[in-house]
GROMACS .gro file of C-alpha atoms in nm:
model
  456
    1MET     CA    1   0.685  -3.819  -3.044
    2GLN     CA    2   0.845  -3.503  -2.911
    3ALA     CA    3   0.655  -3.591  -2.579
    4MET     CA    4   0.804  -3.911  -2.568
    5VAL     CA    5   1.142  -3.763  -2.621
    6ILE     CA    6   1.076  -3.501  -2.339
    7ILE     CA    7   0.970  -3.766  -2.087
    8GLY     CA    8   1.219  -4.008  -2.167
    9LEU     CA    9   1.518  -3.773  -2.143
   10PHE     CA   10   1.353  -3.598  -1.800
   11GLY     CA   11   1.299  -3.982  -1.692
   12LEU     CA   12   1.668  -4.047  -1.723
   13VAL     CA   13   1.771  -3.757  -1.555
   14ILE     CA   14   1.573  -3.820  -1.246
   15ALA     CA   15   1.695  -4.185  -1.200
   16ALA     CA   16   2.017  -4.095  -1.255
   17SER     CA   17   1.974  -3.823  -0.965
   18LEU     CA   18   1.794  -4.111  -0.731
   19VAL     CA   19   2.103  -4.304  -0.818
   20VAL     CA   20   2.395  -4.049  -0.714
   21SER     CA   21   2.180  -3.970  -0.391
   22PRO     CA   22   2.385  -4.109  -0.095
   23ARG     CA   23   2.261  -4.453   0.033
   24ARG     CA   24   2.269  -4.365   0.373
   25ALA     CA   25   2.186  -4.043   0.549
   26THR     CA   26   2.303  -3.867   0.844
   27ILE     CA   27   2.191  -3.584   1.032
   28GLU     CA   28   2.500  -3.374   0.994
   29GLY     CA   29   2.470  -3.475   0.595
   30PHE     CA   30   2.082  -3.398   0.597
   31PHE     CA   31   2.138  -3.076   0.772
   32GLY     CA   32   2.444  -2.939   0.702
   33GLY     CA   33   2.547  -3.094   0.370
   34ALA     CA   34   2.861  -3.275   0.479
   35GLY     CA   35   2.962  -3.611   0.319
   36LEU     CA   36   2.942  -3.958   0.444
   37ASP     CA   37   3.337  -3.914   0.570
   38GLY     CA   38   3.215  -3.564   0.728
   39ARG     CA   39   3.394  -3.359   0.496
   40ALA     CA   40   3.256  -3.036   0.373
   41PRO     CA   41   3.181  -2.978  -0.020
   42GLY     CA   42   3.447  -2.864  -0.230
   43LEU     CA   43   3.483  -2.564  -0.457
   44MET     CA   44   3.361  -2.701  -0.773
   45MET     CA   45   3.030  -2.890  -0.588
   46LEU     CA   46   2.944  -2.552  -0.419
   47VAL     CA   47   2.956  -2.365  -0.741
   48LEU     CA   48   2.783  -2.615  -0.947
   49SER     CA   49   2.507  -2.585  -0.677
   50GLN     CA   50   2.491  -2.243  -0.610
   51VAL     CA   51   2.425  -2.182  -1.006
   52THR     CA   52   2.165  -2.474  -1.033
   53THR     CA   53   1.962  -2.326  -0.735
   54TRP     CA   54   1.935  -2.015  -0.881
   55ILE     CA   55   1.891  -2.043  -1.230
   56PHE     CA   56   1.570  -2.246  -1.167
   57ALA     CA   57   1.329  -2.309  -1.446
   58ARG     CA   58   1.131  -1.964  -1.364
   59SER     CA   59   1.427  -1.725  -1.387
   60LEU     CA   60   1.494  -1.893  -1.699
   61MET     CA   61   1.149  -1.824  -1.817
   62ASN     CA   62   1.165  -1.481  -1.676
   63SER     CA   63   1.459  -1.405  -1.881
   64ALA     CA   64   1.358  -1.495  -2.186
   65ILE     CA   65   0.988  -1.340  -2.145
   66LEU     CA   66   1.129  -1.019  -2.049
   67GLY     CA   67   1.382  -1.003  -2.348
   68TYR     CA   68   1.047  -1.108  -2.570
   69PHE     CA   69   0.897  -0.788  -2.457
   70TYR     CA   70   1.147  -0.560  -2.354
   71GLY     CA   71   1.467  -0.669  -2.557
   72ILE     CA   72   1.822  -0.696  -2.417
   73TRP     CA   73   1.693  -0.470  -2.167
   74GLY     CA   74   1.440  -0.687  -2.013
   75THR     CA   75   1.693  -0.954  -1.977
   76LEU     CA   76   1.970  -0.728  -1.883
   77ALA     CA   77   1.728  -0.593  -1.589
   78TYR     CA   78   1.678  -1.027  -1.470
   79ALA     CA   79   2.061  -1.055  -1.507
   80ALA     CA   80   2.127  -0.758  -1.252
   81TYR     CA   81   1.949  -0.961  -0.991
   82TYR     CA   82   2.261  -1.205  -1.014
   83ALA     CA   83   2.466  -1.007  -0.880
   84SER     CA   84   2.331  -1.112  -0.572
   85PHE     CA   85   2.599  -1.371  -0.596
   86LEU     CA   86   2.832  -1.048  -0.520
   87THR     CA   87   2.637  -0.880  -0.247
   88GLY     CA   88   2.550  -1.237  -0.095
   89GLY     CA   89   2.931  -1.326  -0.090
   90PHE     CA   90   3.011  -1.008   0.110
   91ILE     CA   91   2.720  -1.057   0.347
   92VAL     CA   92   2.841  -1.442   0.445
   93GLY     CA   93   3.196  -1.327   0.436
   94ARG     CA   94   3.099  -1.021   0.726
   95LEU     CA   95   2.854  -1.270   0.911
   96ARG     CA   96   3.140  -1.524   0.926
   97SER     CA   97   3.407  -1.300   1.020
   98GLY     CA   98   3.180  -1.164   1.336
   99GLY     CA   99   3.102  -1.545   1.449
  100ALA     CA  100   2.755  -1.574   1.315
  101ARG     CA  101   2.673  -1.914   1.176
  102SER     CA  102   2.363  -1.782   0.999
  103VAL     CA  103   2.142  -1.458   0.915
  104GLN     CA  104   1.926  -1.553   1.205
  105ASP     CA  105   2.204  -1.589   1.456
  106TRP     CA  106   2.339  -1.248   1.395
  107LEU     CA  107   1.977  -1.118   1.401
  108GLY     CA  108   1.919  -1.272   1.699
  109ASP     CA  109   2.219  -1.156   1.862
  110SER     CA  110   2.125  -0.832   1.741
  111PHE     CA  111   1.713  -0.778   1.776
  112GLY     CA  112   1.613  -1.081   1.984
  113ALA     CA  113   1.346  -1.318   1.894
  114VAL     CA  114   1.118  -1.068   1.680
  115GLY     CA  115   1.403  -0.987   1.495
  116VAL     CA  116   1.480  -1.363   1.378
  117ALA     CA  117   1.099  -1.414   1.369
  118CYS     CA  118   1.029  -1.134   1.075
  119TYR     CA  119   1.310  -1.281   0.900
  120ASN     CA  120   1.200  -1.619   0.894
  121LEU     CA  121   0.865  -1.523   0.780
  122VAL     CA  122   0.957  -1.391   0.490
  123ILE     CA  123   1.228  -1.677   0.349
  124GLY     CA  124   0.947  -1.940   0.447
  125LEU     CA  125   0.695  -1.747   0.205
  126ARG     CA  126   1.052  -1.735  -0.023
  127LEU     CA  127   1.060  -2.110   0.018
  128LEU     CA  128   0.739  -2.174  -0.051
  129SER     CA  129   0.731  -1.937  -0.383
  130GLU     CA  130   1.077  -2.141  -0.493
  131VAL     CA  131   0.858  -2.468  -0.470
  132PHE     CA  132   0.554  -2.374  -0.675
  133ALA     CA  133   0.724  -2.127  -0.912
  134ASN     CA  134   0.895  -2.414  -1.074
  135LEU     CA  135   0.633  -2.684  -1.018
  136LEU     CA  136   0.438  -2.425  -1.258
  137VAL     CA  137   0.676  -2.428  -1.515
  138VAL     CA  138   0.655  -2.820  -1.513
  139GLY     CA  139   0.297  -2.797  -1.542
  140LEU     CA  140   0.306  -2.549  -1.864
  141ILE     CA  141   0.590  -2.774  -2.059
  142PHE     CA  142   0.373  -3.109  -2.002
  143ALA     CA  143   0.050  -2.909  -2.096
  144ALA     CA  144   0.230  -2.781  -2.422
  145ALA     CA  145   0.391  -3.126  -2.490
  146LEU     CA  146   0.084  -3.317  -2.431
  147PRO     CA  147  -0.184  -3.081  -2.571
  148GLU     CA  148  -0.413  -3.416  -2.595
  149VAL     CA  149  -0.391  -3.548  -2.275
  150GLY     CA  150  -0.622  -3.318  -2.028
  151LEU     CA  151  -0.460  -3.383  -1.713
  152ALA     CA  152  -0.111  -3.356  -1.859
  153ARG     CA  153  -0.013  -3.062  -1.660
  154GLU     CA  154  -0.172  -3.176  -1.299
  155GLY     CA  155  -0.043  -3.534  -1.382
  156ALA     CA  156   0.312  -3.343  -1.397
  157ILE     CA  157   0.314  -3.169  -1.160
  158LEU     CA  158   0.216  -3.443  -0.891
  159ILE     CA  159   0.463  -3.703  -1.027
  160VAL     CA  160   0.735  -3.453  -1.025
  161ALA     CA  161   0.681  -3.317  -0.691
  162ALA     CA  162   0.653  -3.680  -0.569
  163LEU     CA  163   0.992  -3.792  -0.723
  164GLY     CA  164   1.136  -3.483  -0.601
  165LEU     CA  165   1.073  -3.511  -0.250
  166ALA     CA  166   1.163  -3.869  -0.285
  167TYR     CA  167   1.520  -3.798  -0.318
  168SER     CA  168   1.495  -3.469  -0.141
  169ALA     CA  169   1.374  -3.650   0.168
  170TRP     CA  170   1.616  -3.939   0.180
  171GLY     CA  171   1.947  -3.767   0.189
  172GLY     CA  172   1.861  -3.382   0.287
  173LEU     CA  173   2.136  -3.112   0.198
  174SER     CA  174   2.368  -3.371   0.108
  175ALA     CA  175   2.164  -3.544  -0.162
  176ALA     CA  176   2.085  -3.187  -0.295
  177LEU     CA  177   2.467  -3.108  -0.330
  178ARG     CA  178   2.499  -3.433  -0.509
  179THR     CA  179   2.245  -3.429  -0.754
  180ASP     CA  180   2.294  -3.038  -0.804
  181VAL     CA  181   2.640  -3.102  -0.955
  182LEU     CA  182   2.477  -3.393  -1.224
  183GLN     CA  183   2.198  -3.178  -1.298
  184MET     CA  184   2.396  -2.906  -1.345
  185LEU     CA  185   2.636  -3.038  -1.591
  186VAL     CA  186   2.337  -3.209  -1.771
  187PHE     CA  187   2.155  -2.866  -1.794
  188LEU     CA  188   2.504  -2.720  -1.931
  189GLY     CA  189   2.557  -2.966  -2.214
  190VAL     CA  190   2.175  -2.950  -2.308
  191PHE     CA  191   2.160  -2.544  -2.277
  192ALA     CA  192   2.515  -2.502  -2.441
  193ALA     CA  193   2.406  -2.721  -2.766
  194ALA     CA  194   2.021  -2.512  -2.800
  195PHE     CA  195   2.262  -2.210  -2.740
  196LEU     CA  196   2.497  -2.257  -3.038
  197ALA     CA  197   2.242  -2.394  -3.275
  198LEU     CA  198   2.050  -2.052  -3.176
  199VAL     CA  199   2.368  -1.794  -3.251
  200LEU     CA  200   2.482  -2.060  -3.560
  201SER     CA  201   2.167  -2.021  -3.725
  202PRO     CA  202   2.097  -1.812  -4.065
  203GLY     CA  203   1.794  -1.589  -3.926
  204PHE     CA  204   2.012  -1.466  -3.581
  205ASP     CA  205   2.202  -1.151  -3.576
  206LEU     CA  206   2.390  -1.083  -3.278
  207GLY     CA  207   2.365  -0.684  -3.314
  208ALA     CA  208   2.003  -0.699  -3.384
  209VAL     CA  209   1.946  -0.884  -3.070
  210LEU     CA  210   2.161  -0.677  -2.835
  211THR     CA  211   1.992  -0.352  -2.953
  212SER     CA  212   1.645  -0.509  -2.962
  213GLN     CA  213   1.396  -0.297  -2.826
  214GLY     CA  214   1.129  -0.598  -2.784
  215THR     CA  215   0.757  -0.584  -2.873
  216SER     CA  216   0.676  -0.359  -2.616
  217GLY     CA  217   0.924  -0.128  -2.615
  218SER     CA  218   1.291  -0.120  -2.403
  219TRP     CA  219   1.156   0.141  -2.122
  220ASN     CA  220   0.987  -0.077  -1.907
  221GLY     CA  221   1.297  -0.290  -1.889
  222GLN     CA  222   1.524  -0.009  -1.823
  223VAL     CA  223   1.295   0.054  -1.524
  224LEU     CA  224   1.316  -0.312  -1.402
  225LEU     CA  225   1.679  -0.241  -1.414
  226VAL     CA  226   1.653   0.007  -1.171
  227VAL     CA  227   1.429  -0.214  -0.928
  228ALA     CA  228   1.708  -0.462  -0.972
  229LEU     CA  229   1.987  -0.267  -0.886
  230LEU     CA  230   1.789  -0.136  -0.561
  231GLN     CA  231   1.680  -0.476  -0.444
  232VAL     CA  232   2.030  -0.639  -0.516
  233PHE     CA  233   2.190  -0.630  -0.164
  234SER     CA  234   1.861  -0.763   0.035
  235TYR     CA  235   1.774  -0.998  -0.217
  236PRO     CA  236   2.068  -1.233  -0.123
  237ALA     CA  237   1.960  -1.239   0.244
  238HIS     CA  238   1.645  -1.337   0.205
  239ASP     CA  239   1.727  -1.659  -0.031
  240PRO     CA  240   1.817  -1.917   0.243
  241VAL     CA  241   1.944  -2.149  -0.053
  242MET     CA  242   2.209  -1.924  -0.114
  243MET     CA  243   2.259  -1.821   0.234
  244ASP     CA  244   2.291  -2.203   0.361
  245ARG     CA  245   2.567  -2.291   0.122
  246GLY     CA  246   2.733  -1.939   0.258
  247PHE     CA  247   2.821  -2.150   0.555
  248LEU     CA  248   2.906  -2.490   0.454
  249ALA     CA  249   3.338  -2.487   0.337
  250ASP     CA  250   3.578  -2.272   0.462
  251PRO     CA  251   3.581  -1.881   0.395
  252ALA     CA  252   3.831  -1.915   0.094
  253THR     CA  253   3.642  -2.157  -0.076
  254THR     CA  254   3.323  -2.000  -0.017
  255ARG     CA  255   3.413  -1.669  -0.132
  256ARG     CA  256   3.530  -1.838  -0.458
  257SER     CA  257   3.254  -2.018  -0.491
  258PHE     CA  258   3.040  -1.713  -0.485
  259LEU     CA  259   3.230  -1.515  -0.772
  260HIS     CA  260   3.217  -1.807  -0.989
  261ALA     CA  261   2.845  -1.860  -0.937
  262PHE     CA  262   2.784  -1.521  -1.038
  263TRP     CA  263   2.919  -1.510  -1.391
  264ILE     CA  264   2.836  -1.877  -1.467
  265SER     CA  265   2.457  -1.801  -1.409
  266THR     CA  266   2.469  -1.449  -1.531
  267LEU     CA  267   2.589  -1.617  -1.873
  268CYS     CA  268   2.307  -1.840  -1.861
  269ILE     CA  269   2.051  -1.595  -1.763
  270ILE     CA  270   2.156  -1.376  -2.066
  271GLY     CA  271   2.185  -1.663  -2.283
  272PHE     CA  272   1.864  -1.822  -2.214
  273GLY     CA  273   1.698  -1.457  -2.262
  274PHE     CA  274   1.831  -1.434  -2.644
  275PHE     CA  275   1.574  -1.710  -2.701
  276GLY     CA  276   1.286  -1.465  -2.607
  277ILE     CA  277   1.465  -1.165  -2.779
  278GLN     CA  278   1.516  -1.382  -3.096
  279ALA     CA  279   1.125  -1.485  -3.076
  280ALA     CA  280   1.046  -1.097  -3.108
  281LEU     CA  281   1.245  -1.004  -3.370
  282VAL     CA  282   1.131  -1.278  -3.594
  283GLY     CA  283   0.782  -1.166  -3.523
  284ALA     CA  284   0.662  -1.494  -3.358
  285GLU     CA  285   0.322  -1.476  -3.149
  286TYR     CA  286   0.342  -1.477  -2.768
  287GLU     CA  287   0.196  -1.790  -2.689
  288GLY     CA  288   0.201  -2.050  -2.386
  289GLN     CA  289   0.460  -1.839  -2.171
  290LEU     CA  290   0.646  -1.840  -2.498
  291ILE     CA  291   0.672  -2.241  -2.500
  292GLY     CA  292   0.421  -2.218  -2.761
  293THR     CA  293   0.617  -1.947  -2.950
  294TRP     CA  294   0.918  -2.169  -2.936
  295ALA     CA  295   0.721  -2.490  -3.062
  296GLY     CA  296   0.659  -2.289  -3.422
  297MET     CA  297   1.019  -2.121  -3.426
  298PHE     CA  298   1.273  -2.387  -3.376
  299PRO     CA  299   1.351  -2.733  -3.476
  300PRO     CA  300   1.222  -3.036  -3.271
  301TRP     CA  301   1.535  -3.108  -3.123
  302LEU     CA  302   1.626  -2.781  -3.052
  303PHE     CA  303   1.272  -2.720  -2.910
  304VAL     CA  304   1.320  -3.062  -2.700
  305ALA     CA  305   1.640  -2.932  -2.552
  306LEU     CA  306   1.494  -2.617  -2.452
  307LEU     CA  307   1.238  -2.788  -2.243
  308VAL     CA  308   1.469  -3.037  -2.099
  309SER     CA  309   1.708  -2.766  -1.974
  310LEU     CA  310   1.385  -2.609  -1.829
  311LEU     CA  311   1.274  -2.958  -1.663
  312ILE     CA  312   1.631  -2.973  -1.500
  313SER     CA  313   1.651  -2.655  -1.373
  314ALA     CA  314   1.292  -2.715  -1.162
  315LEU     CA  315   1.412  -3.020  -1.069
  316SER     CA  316   1.739  -2.909  -0.940
  317THR     CA  317   1.582  -2.613  -0.749
  318LEU     CA  318   1.317  -2.815  -0.589
  319ASP     CA  319   1.543  -3.021  -0.370
  320SER     CA  320   1.740  -2.751  -0.247
  321ALA     CA  321   1.456  -2.554  -0.179
  322LEU     CA  322   1.297  -2.848   0.018
  323ALA     CA  323   1.654  -2.894   0.210
  324SER     CA  324   1.653  -2.531   0.309
  325ALA     CA  325   1.266  -2.578   0.422
  326ALA     CA  326   1.390  -2.876   0.672
  327ARG     CA  327   1.651  -2.661   0.810
  328LEU     CA  328   1.444  -2.358   0.880
  329VAL     CA  329   1.188  -2.572   1.055
  330VAL     CA  330   1.427  -2.803   1.258
  331ASP     CA  331   1.733  -2.573   1.314
  332GLU     CA  332   1.586  -2.205   1.314
  333LEU     CA  333   1.251  -2.233   1.419
  334ARG     CA  334   1.241  -2.572   1.627
  335PHE     CA  335   0.934  -2.701   1.572
  336SER     CA  336   1.086  -3.039   1.513
  337PRO     CA  337   1.353  -3.253   1.669
  338ARG     CA  338   1.697  -3.240   1.473
  339THR     CA  339   1.640  -3.574   1.355
  340LEU     CA  340   1.604  -3.735   1.004
  341GLY     CA  341   1.240  -3.788   1.055
  342GLY     CA  342   1.152  -3.425   1.182
  343GLY     CA  343   1.324  -3.316   0.863
  344ARG     CA  344   1.136  -3.530   0.636
  345ALA     CA  345   0.838  -3.411   0.766
  346ALA     CA  346   0.940  -3.035   0.702
  347MET     CA  347   0.995  -3.148   0.338
  348VAL     CA  348   0.622  -3.332   0.316
  349VAL     CA  349   0.455  -3.022   0.436
  350PHE     CA  350   0.651  -2.744   0.201
  351MET     CA  351   0.615  -2.955  -0.079
  352VAL     CA  352   0.226  -3.029  -0.015
  353LEU     CA  353   0.173  -2.661   0.021
  354GLY     CA  354   0.366  -2.564  -0.268
  355THR     CA  355   0.216  -2.838  -0.503
  356LEU     CA  356  -0.161  -2.739  -0.383
  357LEU     CA  357  -0.104  -2.358  -0.485
  358THR     CA  358   0.022  -2.481  -0.809
  359LEU     CA  359  -0.280  -2.676  -0.868
  360TRP     CA  360  -0.483  -2.378  -0.777
  361ASP     CA  361  -0.339  -2.241  -1.074
  362ASN     CA  362  -0.400  -1.857  -0.972
  363GLN     CA  363  -0.206  -1.637  -1.233
  364THR     CA  364  -0.124  -1.377  -0.959
  365LEU     CA  365   0.124  -1.665  -0.837
  366PHE     CA  366   0.378  -1.544  -1.084
  367ASP     CA  367   0.425  -1.254  -0.938
  368ALA     CA  368   0.490  -1.406  -0.591
  369THR     CA  369   0.908  -1.421  -0.675
  370ALA     CA  370   0.905  -1.040  -0.737
  371VAL     CA  371   0.710  -0.970  -0.457
  372SER     CA  372   0.929  -1.160  -0.186
  373GLY     CA  373   1.228  -0.948  -0.321
  374THR     CA  374   1.019  -0.629  -0.188
  375ALA     CA  375   0.957  -0.797   0.121
  376SER     CA  376   1.290  -0.850   0.154
  377MET     CA  377   1.425  -0.471   0.140
  378PHE     CA  378   1.342  -0.415   0.492
  379LEU     CA  379   1.714  -0.581   0.537
  380THR     CA  380   1.882  -0.335   0.266
  381PRO     CA  381   1.920  -0.051   0.579
  382VAL     CA  382   1.950  -0.336   0.847
  383LEU     CA  383   2.261  -0.485   0.701
  384VAL     CA  384   2.426  -0.177   0.587
  385VAL     CA  385   2.382  -0.019   0.880
  386GLY     CA  386   2.397  -0.294   1.124
  387LEU     CA  387   2.631  -0.505   0.956
  388ALA     CA  388   2.858  -0.311   0.716
  389MET     CA  389   2.870   0.006   0.946
  390ARG     CA  390   2.866  -0.220   1.286
  391ARG     CA  391   2.607  -0.005   1.436
  392GLU     CA  392   2.341  -0.102   1.710
  393ILE     CA  393   2.024  -0.049   1.582
  394ALA     CA  394   1.711  -0.008   1.807
  395LEU     CA  395   1.427  -0.273   1.748
  396TRP     CA  396   1.151  -0.070   1.674
  397ALA     CA  397   1.376   0.071   1.404
  398TYR     CA  398   1.427  -0.283   1.297
  399VAL     CA  399   1.031  -0.316   1.303
  400VAL     CA  400   0.944   0.000   1.111
  401ALA     CA  401   1.168  -0.116   0.810
  402PHE     CA  402   1.002  -0.431   0.822
  403GLY     CA  403   0.682  -0.306   0.822
  404ALA     CA  404   0.736  -0.060   0.538
  405ALA     CA  405   0.868  -0.368   0.328
  406ILE     CA  406   0.596  -0.604   0.367
  407PHE     CA  407   0.332  -0.313   0.303
  408GLY     CA  408   0.520  -0.233   0.015
  409ALA     CA  409   0.499  -0.610  -0.113
  410ALA     CA  410   0.143  -0.638   0.002
  411ALA     CA  411   0.058  -0.332  -0.261
  412TYR     CA  412   0.228  -0.441  -0.559
  413PHE     CA  413   0.094  -0.792  -0.513
  414ALA     CA  414  -0.288  -0.659  -0.443
  415ARG     CA  415  -0.188  -0.340  -0.726
  416ALA     CA  416  -0.558  -0.421  -0.908
  417SER     CA  417  -0.753  -0.376  -0.578
  418ALA     CA  418  -0.900  -0.070  -0.474
  419TRP     CA  419  -0.679   0.045  -0.188
  420ALA     CA  420  -0.385  -0.021  -0.340
  421ALA     CA  421  -0.483   0.147  -0.665
  422ALA     CA  422  -0.554   0.466  -0.447
  423ILE     CA  423  -0.204   0.454  -0.305
  424LEU     CA  424  -0.025   0.367  -0.614
  425PRO     CA  425   0.095   0.618  -0.890
  426GLU     CA  426  -0.055   0.540  -1.224
  427GLY     CA  427   0.146   0.375  -1.480
  428HIS     CA  428   0.282   0.018  -1.560
  429LYS     CA  429   0.357  -0.237  -1.296
  430TYR     CA  430   0.732  -0.191  -1.297
  431GLU     CA  431   0.705   0.187  -1.263
  432GLN     CA  432   0.469   0.124  -0.949
  433LEU     CA  433   0.730  -0.152  -0.838
  434LEU     CA  434   1.031   0.123  -0.872
  435ALA     CA  435   0.803   0.375  -0.668
  436ILE     CA  436   0.700   0.140  -0.411
  437CYS     CA  437   1.090   0.013  -0.384
  438VAL     CA  438   1.178   0.379  -0.313
  439VAL     CA  439   0.960   0.480  -0.086
  440VAL     CA  440   1.051   0.116   0.137
  441LEU     CA  441   1.414   0.217   0.134
  442VAL     CA  442   1.381   0.563   0.218
  443VAL     CA  443   1.124   0.499   0.524
  444GLY     CA  444   1.373   0.216   0.623
  445PHE     CA  445   1.679   0.401   0.625
  446THR     CA  446   1.523   0.700   0.791
  447ALA     CA  447   1.406   0.430   1.051
  448VAL     CA  448   1.741   0.265   1.110
  449LEU     CA  449   1.978   0.618   1.086
  450VAL     CA  450   1.738   0.741   1.374
  451GLY     CA  451   1.752   0.397   1.553
  452ALA     CA  452   2.135   0.346   1.518
  453ARG     CA  453   2.399   0.415   1.771
  454ARG     CA  454   2.799   0.308   1.783
  455ARG     CA  455   2.848  -0.006   1.953
  456THR     CA  456   2.917   0.039   2.284
   0.00000   0.00000   0.00000
């Protein structure tokens, strides 16, 4: 019965998304998000789109899982990444004040084709990781909801991928923006009901939640919080979904949208983390990435509400990731003509690759989103010195910072291998990640400061 309710509610959201998608696609709407009348998105649309594309399914799950293991510190560590809306707003403001139309535009002026190619490599991997990370959660949910169906996971992944691609490819960024509003409003309603049920339940103690140490102690959550603070300046710059939305409306509307997206998304992430913390406090066993745990903890309607909110967040991120992938391939890489057919072809390629990676079912894929944050850290010294301080940076310094970040990301991803274990300090993976981040920043800032000079 639960499975039928989940499928029914999610099906209604998908059907409604198809209904609100634009009936007619234009080039500017597909790649630039403009409406049929040519107008840029307003504040409400921009805020809801920013929020729903950043509180995607894997982020919600990560917040809850970190809360389960490391208590309130684990959830706060993940929530710290949402300060990216503040740093991202600053970056967009500086780029626009200098006349740049995108991050690639500024990098091209500063570092030429090499600089742009390095950046595009990182954001291409980021977009691919967003596709398969969300499809992974879809698979987990339907595998838990339909345990008696052998191919429930694979079938759900393929169906959601196909339906998400269908309306995304029809309207591009304009479709993503319009469906983001619908999906976010539904998500907020469903999640608010679930959250109120949690905090009003007899066994909930806010004081215990806010002081929880988790099942594994708070130390590693505190370490991850430091990692998040080290990555939070570069993190938004390597997310094309956020950066794309920084150039759609006028500067004042854009600035306000980033500020509102910050507090709304942060509250949602912390709130979802409470479900993981509560599971640890009541002594529930960790099962099925917490999905199995919640099934035994909460009444059926609350469990269904949690899963539906996760599915909505997955769907809302898929269309935005595909829209940014189309813009990357067509407008930045120029692998395809700036036509609807060219953009749709790019979406198909990214969705197929993401789906194949998801079906591969390699558990290390869960690390990919953390790895992309490490790879992006070459941008921190470049943006601080080049964009904020307005210094010229030598290309060799940019390449050194990029190389250090990519090597650090590879070392973390392959930390179980012999070569990575030989150079990484002993300790928990988050302690290793912190050491990597510090070294990457030291190498990057050293190279950039040595290679910097005042603009003539």
